[in-house]
Amino acid sequence: MPLEKSEVVRAVVIRTCKEFERDNGMIIRFDDNATIVIDQEGNPKGTRVFGPVAQELRQLNFTKIVSLAPEVL
């Protein structure tokens, strides 16, 4: 089902240009910003994920998104 113009949807940010620091001190920064549209249960509405995702998604119980991603950093 395609999204309508000006429709408000739920989404998960999978990549950000703004750097963030992990608990072990490693700083992660991506080249672009990217989100994935999700439904009320937290499952992605799409079936493909392009590019890497952060491993913190696994800790936040977005395992379906992690399994669709080609690379987890």
Tab-separated table of N, CA, C and O in Angstrom:
chain	number	residue	atom	x	y	z
A	1	MET	N	0.840	-1.165	0.000
A	1	MET	CA	0.000	0.000	0.000
A	1	MET	C	0.894	1.239	0.000
A	1	MET	O	1.693	1.432	0.909
A	2	PRO	N	0.804	2.086	-1.016
A	2	PRO	CA	1.655	3.274	-1.089
A	2	PRO	C	1.238	4.327	-0.072
A	2	PRO	O	0.097	4.354	0.392
A	3	LEU	N	2.185	5.176	0.257
A	3	LEU	CA	1.924	6.251	1.210
A	3	LEU	C	1.283	7.428	0.499
A	3	LEU	O	1.639	7.756	-0.627
A	4	GLU	N	0.333	8.056	1.166
A	4	GLU	CA	-0.321	9.234	0.622
A	4	GLU	C	0.482	10.481	0.972
A	4	GLU	O	1.217	10.512	1.955
A	5	LYS	N	0.325	11.517	0.182
A	5	LYS	CA	1.000	12.777	0.437
A	5	LYS	C	0.493	13.364	1.748
A	5	LYS	O	-0.705	13.339	2.023
A	6	SER	N	1.374	13.867	2.560
A	6	SER	CA	1.132	14.482	3.870
A	6	SER	C	0.586	13.491	4.893
A	6	SER	O	0.018	13.892	5.895
A	7	GLU	N	0.767	12.198	4.668
A	7	GLU	CA	0.352	11.192	5.638
A	7	GLU	C	1.429	11.066	6.716
A	7	GLU	O	2.624	11.032	6.419
A	8	VAL	N	1.019	10.996	7.965
A	8	VAL	CA	1.949	10.837	9.081
A	8	VAL	C	2.129	9.347	9.339
A	8	VAL	O	1.144	8.625	9.527
A	9	VAL	N	3.373	8.889	9.332
A	9	VAL	CA	3.662	7.467	9.509
A	9	VAL	C	4.718	7.286	10.594
A	9	VAL	O	5.423	8.220	10.965
A	10	ARG	N	4.817	6.063	11.092
A	10	ARG	CA	5.867	5.707	12.055
A	10	ARG	C	7.081	5.220	11.276
A	10	ARG	O	6.936	4.524	10.272
A	11	ALA	N	8.273	5.578	11.760
A	11	ALA	CA	9.496	5.177	11.062
A	11	ALA	C	10.620	4.978	12.072
A	11	ALA	O	10.580	5.511	13.182
A	12	VAL	N	11.624	4.210	11.666
A	12	VAL	CA	12.822	3.971	12.471
A	12	VAL	C	14.007	4.544	11.718
A	12	VAL	O	14.188	4.263	10.531
A	13	VAL	N	14.820	5.337	12.386
A	13	VAL	CA	16.031	5.884	11.783
A	13	VAL	C	17.098	4.798	11.821
A	13	VAL	O	17.450	4.302	12.891
A	14	ILE	N	17.619	4.418	10.638
A	14	ILE	CA	18.627	3.353	10.598
A	14	ILE	C	20.029	3.894	10.334
A	14	ILE	O	21.007	3.234	10.648
A	15	ARG	N	20.133	5.093	9.749
A	15	ARG	CA	21.442	5.727	9.520
A	15	ARG	C	21.309	7.228	9.715
A	15	ARG	O	20.315	7.817	9.318
A	16	THR	N	22.344	7.847	10.326
A	16	THR	CA	22.360	9.297	10.493
A	16	THR	C	23.743	9.836	10.160
A	16	THR	O	24.755	9.173	10.390
A	17	CYS	N	23.773	11.050	9.621
A	17	CYS	CA	25.045	11.722	9.369
A	17	CYS	C	25.671	12.201	10.675
A	17	CYS	O	26.882	12.307	10.787
A	18	LYS	N	24.823	12.494	11.645
A	18	LYS	CA	25.311	12.931	12.962
A	18	LYS	C	25.949	11.740	13.671
A	18	LYS	O	25.340	10.678	13.797
A	19	GLU	N	27.176	11.919	14.135
A	19	GLU	CA	27.876	10.816	14.773
A	19	GLU	C	27.268	10.511	16.142
A	19	GLU	O	26.718	11.385	16.800
A	20	PHE	N	27.355	9.250	16.531
A	20	PHE	CA	26.943	8.845	17.871
A	20	PHE	C	27.993	7.906	18.429
A	20	PHE	O	28.701	7.222	17.698
A	21	GLU	N	28.115	7.911	19.756
A	21	GLU	CA	29.158	7.143	20.421
A	21	GLU	C	28.547	5.922	21.088
A	21	GLU	O	27.531	6.012	21.778
A	22	ARG	N	29.181	4.778	20.867
A	22	ARG	CA	28.742	3.546	21.509
A	22	ARG	C	29.302	3.476	22.921
A	22	ARG	O	30.140	4.277	23.318
A	23	ASP	N	28.831	2.493	23.672
A	23	ASP	CA	29.274	2.335	25.058
A	23	ASP	C	30.763	2.036	25.162
A	23	ASP	O	31.403	2.399	26.146
A	24	ASN	N	31.329	1.391	24.127
A	24	ASN	CA	32.747	1.045	24.166
A	24	ASN	C	33.650	2.187	23.702
A	24	ASN	O	34.859	2.022	23.608
A	25	GLY	N	33.070	3.352	23.373
A	25	GLY	CA	33.857	4.512	22.972
A	25	GLY	C	33.995	4.694	21.476
A	25	GLY	O	34.520	5.711	21.025
A	26	MET	N	33.529	3.742	20.664
A	26	MET	CA	33.615	3.845	19.214
A	26	MET	C	32.600	4.868	18.707
A	26	MET	O	31.451	4.887	19.146
A	27	ILE	N	33.033	5.717	17.785
A	27	ILE	CA	32.158	6.728	17.209
A	27	ILE	C	31.734	6.261	15.819
A	27	ILE	O	32.568	5.927	14.992
A	28	ILE	N	30.418	6.249	15.575
A	28	ILE	CA	29.860	5.780	14.308
A	28	ILE	C	29.214	6.961	13.592
A	28	ILE	O	28.471	7.736	14.191
A	29	ARG	N	29.500	7.101	12.285
A	29	ARG	CA	28.882	8.142	11.454
A	29	ARG	C	28.672	7.566	10.067
A	29	ARG	O	29.562	6.954	9.490
A	30	PHE	N	27.480	7.777	9.506
A	30	PHE	CA	27.151	7.290	8.174
A	30	PHE	C	27.203	8.442	7.183
A	30	PHE	O	27.212	9.611	7.557
A	31	ASP	N	27.198	8.127	5.893
A	31	ASP	CA	27.266	9.139	4.841
A	31	ASP	C	25.923	9.801	4.563
A	31	ASP	O	25.876	10.882	3.986
A	32	ASP	N	24.820	9.124	4.932
A	32	ASP	CA	23.507	9.678	4.638
A	32	ASP	C	22.541	9.390	5.783
A	32	ASP	O	22.856	8.653	6.708
A	33	ASN	N	21.375	10.003	5.710
A	33	ASN	CA	20.295	9.739	6.652
A	33	ASN	C	19.309	8.794	5.975
A	33	ASN	O	19.009	8.948	4.798
A	34	ALA	N	18.800	7.815	6.731
A	34	ALA	CA	17.847	6.871	6.163
A	34	ALA	C	16.890	6.384	7.243
A	34	ALA	O	17.269	6.232	8.408
A	35	THR	N	15.641	6.166	6.849
A	35	THR	CA	14.633	5.629	7.758
A	35	THR	C	13.914	4.475	7.087
A	35	THR	O	13.970	4.300	5.872
A	36	ILE	N	13.209	3.695	7.906
A	36	ILE	CA	12.370	2.614	7.416
A	36	ILE	C	10.987	2.816	8.011
A	36	ILE	O	10.842	2.979	9.223
A	37	VAL	N	9.956	2.797	7.161
A	37	VAL	CA	8.581	2.953	7.610
A	37	VAL	C	8.131	1.635	8.246
A	37	VAL	O	8.329	0.561	7.679
A	38	ILE	N	7.536	1.724	9.446
A	38	ILE	CA	7.093	0.530	10.169
A	38	ILE	C	5.599	0.627	10.459
A	38	ILE	O	5.015	1.708	10.427
A	39	ASP	N	4.996	-0.532	10.776
A	39	ASP	CA	3.594	-0.548	11.174
A	39	ASP	C	3.493	-0.463	12.698
A	39	ASP	O	4.497	-0.265	13.386
A	40	GLN	N	2.303	-0.631	13.242
A	40	GLN	CA	2.092	-0.483	14.684
A	40	GLN	C	2.823	-1.552	15.500
A	40	GLN	O	3.182	-1.315	16.645
A	41	GLU	N	3.048	-2.726	14.916
A	41	GLU	CA	3.745	-3.803	15.627
A	41	GLU	C	5.260	-3.677	15.549
A	41	GLU	O	5.978	-4.455	16.153
A	42	GLY	N	5.775	-2.744	14.753
A	42	GLY	CA	7.213	-2.566	14.616
A	42	GLY	C	7.821	-3.314	13.453
A	42	GLY	O	9.044	-3.347	13.308
A	43	ASN	N	6.999	-3.924	12.610
A	43	ASN	CA	7.497	-4.632	11.429
A	43	ASN	C	7.610	-3.661	10.262
A	43	ASN	O	6.752	-2.795	10.092
A	44	PRO	N	8.655	-3.791	9.446
A	44	PRO	CA	8.804	-2.872	8.309
A	44	PRO	C	7.717	-3.106	7.264
A	44	PRO	O	7.295	-4.235	7.026
A	45	LYS	N	7.253	-2.020	6.645
A	45	LYS	CA	6.247	-2.140	5.592
A	45	LYS	C	6.883	-2.568	4.279
A	45	LYS	O	6.228	-3.190	3.460
A	46	GLY	N	8.154	-2.247	4.076
A	46	GLY	CA	8.860	-2.653	2.871
A	46	GLY	C	9.504	-4.008	3.032
A	46	GLY	O	9.528	-4.588	4.120
A	47	THR	N	10.055	-4.521	1.929
A	47	THR	CA	10.682	-5.843	1.973
A	47	THR	C	12.178	-5.795	1.680
A	47	THR	O	12.827	-6.838	1.711
A	48	ARG	N	12.720	-4.595	1.397
A	48	ARG	CA	14.148	-4.496	1.113
A	48	ARG	C	14.753	-3.356	1.914
A	48	ARG	O	14.124	-2.335	2.140
A	49	VAL	N	16.020	-3.549	2.326
A	49	VAL	CA	16.787	-2.520	3.016
A	49	VAL	C	18.092	-2.368	2.262
A	49	VAL	O	18.801	-3.351	2.042
A	50	PHE	N	18.408	-1.152	1.841
A	50	PHE	CA	19.637	-0.896	1.115
A	50	PHE	C	20.652	-0.268	2.051
A	50	PHE	O	20.334	0.654	2.801
A	51	GLY	N	21.882	-0.758	2.021
A	51	GLY	CA	22.949	-0.174	2.809
A	51	GLY	C	23.028	-0.741	4.216
A	51	GLY	O	22.167	-1.498	4.660
A	52	PRO	N	24.074	-0.357	4.926
A	52	PRO	CA	24.296	-0.884	6.273
A	52	PRO	C	23.348	-0.273	7.292
A	52	PRO	O	22.789	0.797	7.088
A	53	VAL	N	23.169	-0.982	8.412
A	53	VAL	CA	22.398	-0.478	9.548
A	53	VAL	C	23.252	-0.646	10.806
A	53	VAL	O	24.196	-1.432	10.837
A	54	ALA	N	22.913	0.085	11.846
A	54	ALA	CA	23.658	0.009	13.104
A	54	ALA	C	23.203	-1.210	13.904
A	54	ALA	O	22.039	-1.603	13.857
A	55	GLN	N	24.118	-1.792	14.667
A	55	GLN	CA	23.787	-2.983	15.444
A	55	GLN	C	22.897	-2.669	16.638
A	55	GLN	O	22.317	-3.571	17.241
A	56	GLU	N	22.734	-1.393	16.970
A	56	GLU	CA	21.856	-1.014	18.071
A	56	GLU	C	20.393	-1.349	17.782
A	56	GLU	O	19.588	-1.474	18.701
A	57	LEU	N	20.041	-1.514	16.502
A	57	LEU	CA	18.672	-1.902	16.157
A	57	LEU	C	18.327	-3.275	16.717
A	57	LEU	O	17.187	-3.534	17.072
A	58	ARG	N	19.299	-4.156	16.797
A	58	ARG	CA	19.066	-5.491	17.358
A	58	ARG	C	18.735	-5.386	18.847
A	58	ARG	O	17.861	-6.077	19.348
A	59	GLN	N	19.399	-4.478	19.555
A	59	GLN	CA	19.132	-4.294	20.984
A	59	GLN	C	17.768	-3.659	21.222
A	59	GLN	O	17.169	-3.840	22.282
A	60	LEU	N	17.257	-2.908	20.232
A	60	LEU	CA	15.962	-2.256	20.352
A	60	LEU	C	14.822	-3.122	19.801
A	60	LEU	O	13.717	-2.633	19.595
A	61	ASN	N	15.104	-4.411	19.557
A	61	ASN	CA	14.123	-5.404	19.104
A	61	ASN	C	13.554	-5.111	17.719
A	61	ASN	O	12.389	-5.384	17.450
A	62	PHE	N	14.374	-4.586	16.810
A	62	PHE	CA	14.011	-4.456	15.407
A	62	PHE	C	14.766	-5.521	14.616
A	62	PHE	O	15.458	-5.240	13.643
A	63	THR	N	14.610	-6.771	15.023
A	63	THR	CA	15.375	-7.862	14.424
A	63	THR	C	14.977	-8.120	12.977
A	63	THR	O	15.788	-8.577	12.181
A	64	LYS	N	13.733	-7.849	12.610
A	64	LYS	CA	13.299	-8.041	11.226
A	64	LYS	C	14.047	-7.095	10.290
A	64	LYS	O	14.459	-7.476	9.200
A	65	ILE	N	14.261	-5.840	10.730
A	65	ILE	CA	15.013	-4.876	9.930
A	65	ILE	C	16.462	-5.315	9.814
A	65	ILE	O	17.065	-5.247	8.742
A	66	VAL	N	17.036	-5.810	10.912
A	66	VAL	CA	18.430	-6.267	10.897
A	66	VAL	C	18.588	-7.454	9.958
A	66	VAL	O	19.566	-7.563	9.233
A	67	SER	N	17.591	-8.352	9.926
A	67	SER	CA	17.710	-9.518	9.059
A	67	SER	C	17.583	-9.153	7.574
A	67	SER	O	18.127	-9.852	6.723
A	68	LEU	N	16.890	-8.074	7.260
A	68	LEU	CA	16.766	-7.639	5.867
A	68	LEU	C	17.991	-6.871	5.375
A	68	LEU	O	18.223	-6.780	4.175
A	69	ALA	N	18.769	-6.315	6.287
A	69	ALA	CA	19.909	-5.476	5.918
A	69	ALA	C	21.073	-6.313	5.379
A	69	ALA	O	21.349	-7.398	5.887
A	70	PRO	N	21.766	-5.788	4.355
A	70	PRO	CA	22.911	-6.537	3.823
A	70	PRO	C	24.139	-6.496	4.722
A	70	PRO	O	25.001	-7.367	4.635
A	71	GLU	N	24.225	-5.483	5.589
A	71	GLU	CA	25.406	-5.327	6.445
A	71	GLU	C	24.995	-4.677	7.765
A	71	GLU	O	24.201	-3.745	7.775
A	72	VAL	N	25.544	-5.179	8.860
A	72	VAL	CA	25.279	-4.614	10.186
A	72	VAL	C	26.611	-4.132	10.756
A	72	VAL	O	27.548	-4.907	10.879
A	73	LEU	N	26.675	-2.852	11.081
A	73	LEU	CA	27.913	-2.273	11.632
A	73	LEU	C	27.796	-2.064	13.114
A	73	LEU	O	26.789	-1.789	13.656
